[in-house]
Amino acid sequence: MSKSLEAGSTQENGKLLLLGAYFDFIRIRFLTMLAYRVNYYSGILIYTLNIGVNYFTWKAIYGGGESLGGFTSAQMTTYVAVSWMARAFYFNNLDREISSDIRDGSIAIQFIRPYNYVLVKMMQGLGEGLFRFLMLMIPGMVVAILLFPVELPTDPAAWIGFLVMLFFSFLISSQINVITGLSAFFVENNEGVMRMKRVIVDLFSGLIVPISLFPGWLSSVLNVLPFQAITYLPGSVFTGRVQGVGIWNVLGIQVFWFLVLLIPIVWLYYAARKRLFVQGG
């Protein structure tokens, strides 16, 4: 009986140590990014320039008009600012990191270690995201508010809904990156896939052009794809285009896609473990 209790206690301790290790990956990536924080000071400037270019472009498009695609001029300015700064948080290069691990053969070592490789990558991405949130997104948003006529929400529910949705934006974006990275097991060189993915995500998520401005048929297609959950839906909540119960409805869309995207990730992960072909290994 005592041996059984000791075994159970040992297993519990092992699980706690493993959980602590996952949190360590968040901390280590955060500290690593902190060592190169100068890059993110320049990133604030780059994102501010992106917002400025889009602001003046949309200002010219609106001309004297008051509304376009359901967005007022003020809402469009706010949407552009918050969408680009949200990208500063959820953007990462997990796809490139995974592809690099596959090409140089280090993925073989990662797979035999006592942790889940994909979960480790997600934790590392979260550590980078937290750094970007504190050092890039928040300072960048302050600069954008000072330079452009950004209107902040007055409804606390909009703030809470947006922040929760921002986290799911990170999860969904990272899941797409993981799927793209793991595809290197099957196409050997997925550089083209990664570049295509980045263009598709930026365009179809509503970062460059809000989905409501796409042609009707394309807008309908995008409404049943996960990309809208990354940028367009959180931006719509922040600008007040979605309010009240609608906030939790669009959050439900994000949760739905987060769960759906787990399916190809799990399938790819276990298929890759069965067919470990390492280039250069």
PDB file of C-alpha atoms in Angstrom:
ATOM      1  CA  MET A   1       0.000   0.000   0.000  1.00  0.00           C
ATOM      2  CA  SER A   2       2.790   2.402   0.973  1.00  0.00           C
ATOM      3  CA  LYS A   3       4.691   1.537  -2.217  1.00  0.00           C
ATOM      4  CA  SER A   4       1.595   2.380  -4.246  1.00  0.00           C
ATOM      5  CA  LEU A   5       1.278   5.741  -2.488  1.00  0.00           C
ATOM      6  CA  GLU A   6       4.962   6.459  -3.051  1.00  0.00           C
ATOM      7  CA  ALA A   7       4.601   5.632  -6.752  1.00  0.00           C
ATOM      8  CA  GLY A   8       1.583   7.906  -7.024  1.00  0.00           C
ATOM      9  CA  SER A   9       3.436  10.702  -5.233  1.00  0.00           C
ATOM     10  CA  THR A  10       6.412  10.280  -7.542  1.00  0.00           C
ATOM     11  CA  GLN A  11       4.180  10.524 -10.613  1.00  0.00           C
ATOM     12  CA  GLU A  12       2.530  13.671  -9.263  1.00  0.00           C
ATOM     13  CA  ASN A  13       5.920  15.242  -8.596  1.00  0.00           C
ATOM     14  CA  GLY A  14       7.015  14.311 -12.095  1.00  0.00           C
ATOM     15  CA  LYS A  15       3.955  15.991 -13.601  1.00  0.00           C
ATOM     16  CA  LEU A  16       4.558  19.135 -11.557  1.00  0.00           C
ATOM     17  CA  LEU A  17       8.202  19.239 -12.661  1.00  0.00           C
ATOM     18  CA  LEU A  18       7.168  18.815 -16.287  1.00  0.00           C
ATOM     19  CA  LEU A  19       4.567  21.579 -15.956  1.00  0.00           C
ATOM     20  CA  GLY A  20       7.197  23.819 -14.386  1.00  0.00           C
ATOM     21  CA  ALA A  21       9.509  23.044 -17.308  1.00  0.00           C
ATOM     22  CA  TYR A  22       6.881  24.277 -19.780  1.00  0.00           C
ATOM     23  CA  PHE A  23       6.602  27.559 -17.892  1.00  0.00           C
ATOM     24  CA  ASP A  24      10.391  27.793 -17.922  1.00  0.00           C
ATOM     25  CA  PHE A  25      10.272  27.768 -21.724  1.00  0.00           C
ATOM     26  CA  ILE A  26       8.051  30.872 -21.558  1.00  0.00           C
ATOM     27  CA  ARG A  27      10.460  32.590 -19.178  1.00  0.00           C
ATOM     28  CA  ILE A  28      13.587  31.666 -21.135  1.00  0.00           C
ATOM     29  CA  ARG A  29      12.161  32.905 -24.448  1.00  0.00           C
ATOM     30  CA  PHE A  30      11.046  36.149 -22.774  1.00  0.00           C
ATOM     31  CA  LEU A  31      14.551  36.721 -21.369  1.00  0.00           C
ATOM     32  CA  THR A  32      16.108  35.840 -24.717  1.00  0.00           C
ATOM     33  CA  MET A  33      13.964  38.443 -26.469  1.00  0.00           C
ATOM     34  CA  LEU A  34      14.863  40.937 -23.739  1.00  0.00           C
ATOM     35  CA  ALA A  35      18.517  40.603 -24.713  1.00  0.00           C
ATOM     36  CA  TYR A  36      17.640  41.920 -28.185  1.00  0.00           C
ATOM     37  CA  ARG A  37      15.120  44.563 -27.131  1.00  0.00           C
ATOM     38  CA  VAL A  38      16.732  47.241 -29.307  1.00  0.00           C
ATOM     39  CA  ASN A  39      15.231  45.430 -32.304  1.00  0.00           C
ATOM     40  CA  TYR A  40      11.788  46.021 -30.834  1.00  0.00           C
ATOM     41  CA  TYR A  41      12.371  49.714 -30.291  1.00  0.00           C
ATOM     42  CA  SER A  42      12.952  49.927 -34.034  1.00  0.00           C
ATOM     43  CA  GLY A  43       9.889  47.693 -34.427  1.00  0.00           C
ATOM     44  CA  ILE A  44       7.744  50.388 -32.800  1.00  0.00           C
ATOM     45  CA  LEU A  45       8.889  52.780 -35.495  1.00  0.00           C
ATOM     46  CA  ILE A  46       8.201  50.265 -38.281  1.00  0.00           C
ATOM     47  CA  TYR A  47       4.703  49.441 -37.047  1.00  0.00           C
ATOM     48  CA  THR A  48       3.947  53.142 -36.573  1.00  0.00           C
ATOM     49  CA  LEU A  49       5.001  53.780 -40.174  1.00  0.00           C
ATOM     50  CA  ASN A  50       2.729  50.936 -41.333  1.00  0.00           C
ATOM     51  CA  ILE A  51      -0.172  52.509 -39.441  1.00  0.00           C
ATOM     52  CA  GLY A  52       0.668  55.932 -40.900  1.00  0.00           C
ATOM     53  CA  VAL A  53       0.760  54.649 -44.475  1.00  0.00           C
ATOM     54  CA  ASN A  54      -2.560  52.871 -44.033  1.00  0.00           C
ATOM     55  CA  TYR A  55      -4.124  55.837 -42.253  1.00  0.00           C
ATOM     56  CA  PHE A  56      -3.343  58.294 -45.048  1.00  0.00           C
ATOM     57  CA  THR A  57      -4.312  55.725 -47.709  1.00  0.00           C
ATOM     58  CA  TRP A  58      -7.729  55.152 -46.138  1.00  0.00           C
ATOM     59  CA  LYS A  59      -8.144  58.859 -45.533  1.00  0.00           C
ATOM     60  CA  ALA A  60      -7.687  59.451 -49.273  1.00  0.00           C
ATOM     61  CA  ILE A  61     -10.091  56.609 -50.103  1.00  0.00           C
ATOM     62  CA  TYR A  62     -12.792  57.986 -47.821  1.00  0.00           C
ATOM     63  CA  GLY A  63     -12.388  61.527 -49.151  1.00  0.00           C
ATOM     64  CA  GLY A  64     -15.470  63.326 -47.867  1.00  0.00           C
ATOM     65  CA  GLY A  65     -17.427  60.107 -47.327  1.00  0.00           C
ATOM     66  CA  GLU A  66     -18.598  59.066 -43.894  1.00  0.00           C
ATOM     67  CA  SER A  67     -18.832  55.277 -44.202  1.00  0.00           C
ATOM     68  CA  LEU A  68     -17.266  52.464 -46.224  1.00  0.00           C
ATOM     69  CA  GLY A  69     -17.980  48.758 -45.796  1.00  0.00           C
ATOM     70  CA  GLY A  70     -19.698  49.435 -42.498  1.00  0.00           C
ATOM     71  CA  PHE A  71     -16.707  51.357 -41.132  1.00  0.00           C
ATOM     72  CA  THR A  72     -16.821  55.068 -40.376  1.00  0.00           C
ATOM     73  CA  SER A  73     -13.623  56.994 -41.027  1.00  0.00           C
ATOM     74  CA  ALA A  74     -12.866  57.085 -37.271  1.00  0.00           C
ATOM     75  CA  GLN A  75     -13.530  53.355 -36.915  1.00  0.00           C
ATOM     76  CA  MET A  76     -11.230  52.587 -39.833  1.00  0.00           C
ATOM     77  CA  THR A  77      -8.406  54.596 -38.261  1.00  0.00           C
ATOM     78  CA  THR A  78      -8.867  52.756 -34.970  1.00  0.00           C
ATOM     79  CA  TYR A  79      -9.160  49.399 -36.752  1.00  0.00           C
ATOM     80  CA  VAL A  80      -5.905  49.951 -38.658  1.00  0.00           C
ATOM     81  CA  ALA A  81      -4.012  51.005 -35.521  1.00  0.00           C
ATOM     82  CA  VAL A  82      -5.211  48.204 -33.268  1.00  0.00           C
ATOM     83  CA  SER A  83      -4.887  45.538 -35.982  1.00  0.00           C
ATOM     84  CA  TRP A  84      -1.239  46.322 -36.690  1.00  0.00           C
ATOM     85  CA  MET A  85      -0.381  46.555 -33.011  1.00  0.00           C
ATOM     86  CA  ALA A  86      -2.217  43.285 -32.321  1.00  0.00           C
ATOM     87  CA  ARG A  87      -0.035  41.707 -35.007  1.00  0.00           C
ATOM     88  CA  ALA A  88       2.973  42.820 -32.989  1.00  0.00           C
ATOM     89  CA  PHE A  89       1.733  40.485 -30.243  1.00  0.00           C
ATOM     90  CA  TYR A  90       0.557  37.399 -32.118  1.00  0.00           C
ATOM     91  CA  PHE A  91       3.270  37.331 -34.808  1.00  0.00           C
ATOM     92  CA  ASN A  92       6.027  34.731 -34.448  1.00  0.00           C
ATOM     93  CA  ASN A  93       8.275  32.521 -36.555  1.00  0.00           C
ATOM     94  CA  LEU A  94       7.364  29.135 -35.108  1.00  0.00           C
ATOM     95  CA  ASP A  95       6.907  27.745 -38.618  1.00  0.00           C
ATOM     96  CA  ARG A  96      10.463  28.712 -39.549  1.00  0.00           C
ATOM     97  CA  GLU A  97      11.870  27.385 -36.256  1.00  0.00           C
ATOM     98  CA  ILE A  98      10.162  24.008 -36.694  1.00  0.00           C
ATOM     99  CA  SER A  99      11.267  23.760 -40.323  1.00  0.00           C
ATOM    100  CA  SER A 100      14.835  24.536 -39.272  1.00  0.00           C
ATOM    101  CA  ASP A 101      14.723  21.812 -36.603  1.00  0.00           C
ATOM    102  CA  ILE A 102      13.560  19.325 -39.232  1.00  0.00           C
ATOM    103  CA  ARG A 103      16.211  20.317 -41.769  1.00  0.00           C
ATOM    104  CA  ASP A 104      19.176  20.205 -39.373  1.00  0.00           C
ATOM    105  CA  GLY A 105      18.047  16.972 -37.710  1.00  0.00           C
ATOM    106  CA  SER A 106      17.666  18.341 -34.173  1.00  0.00           C
ATOM    107  CA  ILE A 107      13.970  17.392 -34.297  1.00  0.00           C
ATOM    108  CA  ALA A 108      15.040  13.768 -33.676  1.00  0.00           C
ATOM    109  CA  ILE A 109      16.512  14.716 -30.295  1.00  0.00           C
ATOM    110  CA  GLN A 110      13.486  16.866 -29.462  1.00  0.00           C
ATOM    111  CA  PHE A 111      11.113  13.980 -30.099  1.00  0.00           C
ATOM    112  CA  ILE A 112      12.798  11.623 -27.627  1.00  0.00           C
ATOM    113  CA  ARG A 113      12.815  14.143 -24.779  1.00  0.00           C
ATOM    114  CA  PRO A 114      10.142  13.778 -22.058  1.00  0.00           C
ATOM    115  CA  TYR A 115       7.956  16.636 -23.225  1.00  0.00           C
ATOM    116  CA  ASN A 116       5.635  17.443 -26.091  1.00  0.00           C
ATOM    117  CA  TYR A 117       7.589  19.222 -28.835  1.00  0.00           C
ATOM    118  CA  VAL A 118       4.602  21.167 -30.196  1.00  0.00           C
ATOM    119  CA  LEU A 119       3.582  22.333 -26.734  1.00  0.00           C
ATOM    120  CA  VAL A 120       7.139  23.517 -26.088  1.00  0.00           C
ATOM    121  CA  LYS A 121       7.031  25.566 -29.282  1.00  0.00           C
ATOM    122  CA  MET A 122       3.711  27.088 -28.257  1.00  0.00           C
ATOM    123  CA  MET A 123       5.184  28.023 -24.863  1.00  0.00           C
ATOM    124  CA  GLN A 124       8.190  29.606 -26.543  1.00  0.00           C
ATOM    125  CA  GLY A 125       5.866  31.519 -28.838  1.00  0.00           C
ATOM    126  CA  LEU A 126       3.892  32.711 -25.815  1.00  0.00           C
ATOM    127  CA  GLY A 127       7.080  33.928 -24.151  1.00  0.00           C
ATOM    128  CA  GLU A 128       7.911  35.912 -27.285  1.00  0.00           C
ATOM    129  CA  GLY A 129       4.330  37.171 -27.474  1.00  0.00           C
ATOM    130  CA  LEU A 130       4.387  38.425 -23.888  1.00  0.00           C
ATOM    131  CA  PHE A 131       7.596  40.294 -24.616  1.00  0.00           C
ATOM    132  CA  ARG A 132       6.112  41.789 -27.766  1.00  0.00           C
ATOM    133  CA  PHE A 133       2.955  42.761 -25.860  1.00  0.00           C
ATOM    134  CA  LEU A 134       4.884  44.645 -23.180  1.00  0.00           C
ATOM    135  CA  MET A 135       7.754  46.060 -25.225  1.00  0.00           C
ATOM    136  CA  LEU A 136       6.183  46.602 -28.636  1.00  0.00           C
ATOM    137  CA  MET A 137       2.389  46.531 -28.670  1.00  0.00           C
ATOM    138  CA  ILE A 138       1.650  48.733 -25.644  1.00  0.00           C
ATOM    139  CA  PRO A 139       4.330  51.394 -26.380  1.00  0.00           C
ATOM    140  CA  GLY A 140       3.437  51.280 -30.064  1.00  0.00           C
ATOM    141  CA  MET A 141      -0.260  51.772 -29.323  1.00  0.00           C
ATOM    142  CA  VAL A 142       0.557  54.783 -27.134  1.00  0.00           C
ATOM    143  CA  VAL A 143       2.544  56.310 -29.995  1.00  0.00           C
ATOM    144  CA  ALA A 144      -0.287  55.593 -32.443  1.00  0.00           C
ATOM    145  CA  ILE A 145      -2.830  57.251 -30.140  1.00  0.00           C
ATOM    146  CA  LEU A 146      -0.642  60.356 -29.912  1.00  0.00           C
ATOM    147  CA  LEU A 147      -0.120  60.595 -33.692  1.00  0.00           C
ATOM    148  CA  PHE A 148      -3.466  59.477 -35.124  1.00  0.00           C
ATOM    149  CA  PRO A 149      -7.148  60.047 -34.202  1.00  0.00           C
ATOM    150  CA  VAL A 150      -7.624  56.649 -32.555  1.00  0.00           C
ATOM    151  CA  GLU A 151     -10.861  56.237 -30.588  1.00  0.00           C
ATOM    152  CA  LEU A 152     -10.552  53.922 -27.575  1.00  0.00           C
ATOM    153  CA  PRO A 153     -13.565  51.867 -26.410  1.00  0.00           C
ATOM    154  CA  THR A 154     -15.514  53.234 -23.437  1.00  0.00           C
ATOM    155  CA  ASP A 155     -17.320  49.966 -22.706  1.00  0.00           C
ATOM    156  CA  PRO A 156     -15.363  47.731 -20.254  1.00  0.00           C
ATOM    157  CA  ALA A 157     -16.853  44.655 -21.986  1.00  0.00           C
ATOM    158  CA  ALA A 158     -15.154  45.724 -25.222  1.00  0.00           C
ATOM    159  CA  TRP A 159     -11.775  45.898 -23.477  1.00  0.00           C
ATOM    160  CA  ILE A 160     -12.213  42.555 -21.735  1.00  0.00           C
ATOM    161  CA  GLY A 161     -13.533  40.893 -24.884  1.00  0.00           C
ATOM    162  CA  PHE A 162     -10.715  42.314 -27.000  1.00  0.00           C
ATOM    163  CA  LEU A 163      -7.946  41.196 -24.615  1.00  0.00           C
ATOM    164  CA  VAL A 164      -9.372  37.671 -24.381  1.00  0.00           C
ATOM    165  CA  MET A 165      -9.748  37.551 -28.165  1.00  0.00           C
ATOM    166  CA  LEU A 166      -6.205  38.838 -28.585  1.00  0.00           C
ATOM    167  CA  PHE A 167      -4.943  35.780 -26.711  1.00  0.00           C
ATOM    168  CA  PHE A 168      -6.950  33.501 -28.998  1.00  0.00           C
ATOM    169  CA  SER A 169      -5.542  35.411 -31.987  1.00  0.00           C
ATOM    170  CA  PHE A 170      -2.108  34.370 -30.776  1.00  0.00           C
ATOM    171  CA  LEU A 171      -3.208  30.751 -30.312  1.00  0.00           C
ATOM    172  CA  ILE A 172      -4.820  30.456 -33.758  1.00  0.00           C
ATOM    173  CA  SER A 173      -1.965  32.241 -35.539  1.00  0.00           C
ATOM    174  CA  SER A 174       0.571  30.020 -33.750  1.00  0.00           C
ATOM    175  CA  GLN A 175      -1.430  26.896 -34.609  1.00  0.00           C
ATOM    176  CA  ILE A 176      -1.337  27.824 -38.302  1.00  0.00           C
ATOM    177  CA  ASN A 177       2.426  28.382 -37.977  1.00  0.00           C
ATOM    178  CA  VAL A 178       2.883  24.986 -36.314  1.00  0.00           C
ATOM    179  CA  ILE A 179       0.902  23.266 -39.070  1.00  0.00           C
ATOM    180  CA  THR A 180       2.998  25.047 -41.695  1.00  0.00           C
ATOM    181  CA  GLY A 181       6.231  24.135 -39.932  1.00  0.00           C
ATOM    182  CA  LEU A 182       5.323  20.458 -39.517  1.00  0.00           C
ATOM    183  CA  SER A 183       4.508  20.271 -43.236  1.00  0.00           C
ATOM    184  CA  ALA A 184       8.288  20.247 -43.795  1.00  0.00           C
ATOM    185  CA  PHE A 185       8.198  16.549 -42.847  1.00  0.00           C
ATOM    186  CA  PHE A 186       6.240  15.833 -46.009  1.00  0.00           C
ATOM    187  CA  VAL A 187       7.445  18.407 -48.556  1.00  0.00           C
ATOM    188  CA  GLU A 188      11.079  18.477 -47.360  1.00  0.00           C
ATOM    189  CA  ASN A 189      11.478  22.165 -48.294  1.00  0.00           C
ATOM    190  CA  ASN A 190       8.493  24.285 -47.300  1.00  0.00           C
ATOM    191  CA  GLU A 191       9.982  27.743 -47.826  1.00  0.00           C
ATOM    192  CA  GLY A 192       7.386  28.530 -50.472  1.00  0.00           C
ATOM    193  CA  VAL A 193       4.586  27.270 -48.227  1.00  0.00           C
ATOM    194  CA  MET A 194       5.758  29.545 -45.403  1.00  0.00           C
ATOM    195  CA  ARG A 195       5.877  32.609 -47.642  1.00  0.00           C
ATOM    196  CA  MET A 196       2.465  31.859 -49.092  1.00  0.00           C
ATOM    197  CA  LYS A 197       1.066  31.335 -45.586  1.00  0.00           C
ATOM    198  CA  ARG A 198       2.295  34.741 -44.418  1.00  0.00           C
ATOM    199  CA  VAL A 199       0.698  36.537 -47.365  1.00  0.00           C
ATOM    200  CA  ILE A 200      -2.576  34.630 -46.982  1.00  0.00           C
ATOM    201  CA  VAL A 201      -2.811  35.280 -43.244  1.00  0.00           C
ATOM    202  CA  ASP A 202      -2.069  39.021 -43.545  1.00  0.00           C
ATOM    203  CA  LEU A 203      -4.522  39.444 -46.419  1.00  0.00           C
ATOM    204  CA  PHE A 204      -7.385  37.131 -45.463  1.00  0.00           C
ATOM    205  CA  SER A 205      -7.293  37.900 -41.731  1.00  0.00           C
ATOM    206  CA  GLY A 206      -8.358  41.459 -42.491  1.00  0.00           C
ATOM    207  CA  LEU A 207      -5.047  43.082 -41.555  1.00  0.00           C
ATOM    208  CA  ILE A 208      -4.542  44.820 -44.891  1.00  0.00           C
ATOM    209  CA  VAL A 209      -8.183  45.183 -45.927  1.00  0.00           C
ATOM    210  CA  PRO A 210     -11.172  44.540 -43.596  1.00  0.00           C
ATOM    211  CA  ILE A 211     -13.111  41.454 -44.661  1.00  0.00           C
ATOM    212  CA  SER A 212     -16.317  43.473 -45.037  1.00  0.00           C
ATOM    213  CA  LEU A 213     -14.703  45.280 -47.998  1.00  0.00           C
ATOM    214  CA  PHE A 214     -14.025  42.109 -49.969  1.00  0.00           C
ATOM    215  CA  PRO A 215     -16.442  41.087 -52.752  1.00  0.00           C
ATOM    216  CA  GLY A 216     -19.564  39.382 -51.401  1.00  0.00           C
ATOM    217  CA  TRP A 217     -18.637  35.870 -52.550  1.00  0.00           C
ATOM    218  CA  LEU A 218     -15.081  36.121 -51.145  1.00  0.00           C
ATOM    219  CA  SER A 219     -16.304  37.625 -47.893  1.00  0.00           C
ATOM    220  CA  SER A 220     -18.681  34.676 -47.519  1.00  0.00           C
ATOM    221  CA  VAL A 221     -15.813  32.227 -48.068  1.00  0.00           C
ATOM    222  CA  LEU A 222     -13.582  33.997 -45.531  1.00  0.00           C
ATOM    223  CA  ASN A 223     -16.369  33.901 -42.964  1.00  0.00           C
ATOM    224  CA  VAL A 224     -16.054  30.102 -42.831  1.00  0.00           C
ATOM    225  CA  LEU A 225     -12.232  30.089 -42.614  1.00  0.00           C
ATOM    226  CA  PRO A 226     -10.114  30.617 -39.471  1.00  0.00           C
ATOM    227  CA  PHE A 227      -8.236  33.709 -40.705  1.00  0.00           C
ATOM    228  CA  GLN A 228     -10.948  36.195 -39.680  1.00  0.00           C
ATOM    229  CA  ALA A 229     -10.480  35.065 -36.060  1.00  0.00           C
ATOM    230  CA  ILE A 230      -6.923  36.421 -36.033  1.00  0.00           C
ATOM    231  CA  THR A 231      -7.448  40.106 -36.871  1.00  0.00           C
ATOM    232  CA  TYR A 232     -10.880  41.035 -38.204  1.00  0.00           C
ATOM    233  CA  LEU A 233     -13.041  39.835 -35.301  1.00  0.00           C
ATOM    234  CA  PRO A 234     -10.910  41.338 -32.486  1.00  0.00           C
ATOM    235  CA  GLY A 235     -10.630  44.581 -34.464  1.00  0.00           C
ATOM    236  CA  SER A 236     -14.398  44.694 -34.926  1.00  0.00           C
ATOM    237  CA  VAL A 237     -14.884  44.373 -31.172  1.00  0.00           C
ATOM    238  CA  PHE A 238     -12.326  47.080 -30.376  1.00  0.00           C
ATOM    239  CA  THR A 239     -13.888  49.542 -32.825  1.00  0.00           C
ATOM    240  CA  GLY A 240     -17.388  48.956 -31.451  1.00  0.00           C
ATOM    241  CA  ARG A 241     -18.780  47.355 -34.613  1.00  0.00           C
ATOM    242  CA  VAL A 242     -19.531  44.284 -32.486  1.00  0.00           C
ATOM    243  CA  GLN A 243     -21.068  44.958 -29.084  1.00  0.00           C
ATOM    244  CA  GLY A 244     -22.898  43.309 -26.202  1.00  0.00           C
ATOM    245  CA  VAL A 245     -23.732  39.635 -26.668  1.00  0.00           C
ATOM    246  CA  GLY A 246     -22.112  39.807 -30.107  1.00  0.00           C
ATOM    247  CA  ILE A 247     -18.699  40.011 -28.409  1.00  0.00           C
ATOM    248  CA  TRP A 248     -19.127  36.580 -26.843  1.00  0.00           C
ATOM    249  CA  ASN A 249     -20.531  35.202 -30.102  1.00  0.00           C
ATOM    250  CA  VAL A 250     -17.390  36.153 -32.042  1.00  0.00           C
ATOM    251  CA  LEU A 251     -15.268  34.870 -29.149  1.00  0.00           C
ATOM    252  CA  GLY A 252     -17.081  31.573 -29.617  1.00  0.00           C
ATOM    253  CA  ILE A 253     -15.928  31.562 -33.251  1.00  0.00           C
ATOM    254  CA  GLN A 254     -12.336  31.873 -32.071  1.00  0.00           C
ATOM    255  CA  VAL A 255     -12.736  29.055 -29.549  1.00  0.00           C
ATOM    256  CA  PHE A 256     -14.291  26.899 -32.273  1.00  0.00           C
ATOM    257  CA  TRP A 257     -11.344  27.404 -34.631  1.00  0.00           C
ATOM    258  CA  PHE A 258      -8.823  26.863 -31.846  1.00  0.00           C
ATOM    259  CA  LEU A 259     -10.366  23.440 -31.178  1.00  0.00           C
ATOM    260  CA  VAL A 260     -10.689  22.566 -34.875  1.00  0.00           C
ATOM    261  CA  LEU A 261      -7.041  23.400 -35.597  1.00  0.00           C
ATOM    262  CA  LEU A 262      -5.926  21.011 -32.865  1.00  0.00           C
ATOM    263  CA  ILE A 263      -7.023  18.133 -35.111  1.00  0.00           C
ATOM    264  CA  PRO A 264      -4.508  18.652 -37.968  1.00  0.00           C
ATOM    265  CA  ILE A 265      -1.766  19.508 -35.450  1.00  0.00           C
ATOM    266  CA  VAL A 266      -2.234  16.233 -33.554  1.00  0.00           C
ATOM    267  CA  TRP A 267      -2.463  14.257 -36.804  1.00  0.00           C
ATOM    268  CA  LEU A 268       0.667  15.872 -38.276  1.00  0.00           C
ATOM    269  CA  TYR A 269       2.597  15.445 -35.028  1.00  0.00           C
ATOM    270  CA  TYR A 270       1.957  11.713 -34.737  1.00  0.00           C
ATOM    271  CA  ALA A 271       2.328  11.144 -38.475  1.00  0.00           C
ATOM    272  CA  ALA A 272       5.693  12.915 -38.312  1.00  0.00           C
ATOM    273  CA  ARG A 273       6.858  10.734 -35.398  1.00  0.00           C
ATOM    274  CA  LYS A 274       6.084   7.627 -37.419  1.00  0.00           C
ATOM    275  CA  ARG A 275       7.853   8.912 -40.453  1.00  0.00           C
ATOM    276  CA  LEU A 276      10.962  10.679 -39.164  1.00  0.00           C
ATOM    277  CA  PHE A 277      12.923  11.575 -42.246  1.00  0.00           C
ATOM    278  CA  VAL A 278      15.597  14.086 -41.312  1.00  0.00           C
ATOM    279  CA  GLN A 279      17.337  16.028 -44.032  1.00  0.00           C
ATOM    280  CA  GLY A 280      21.042  16.160 -43.387  1.00  0.00           C
ATOM    281  CA  GLY A 281      20.629  13.896 -40.329  1.00  0.00           C
TER     282      GLY A 281
END
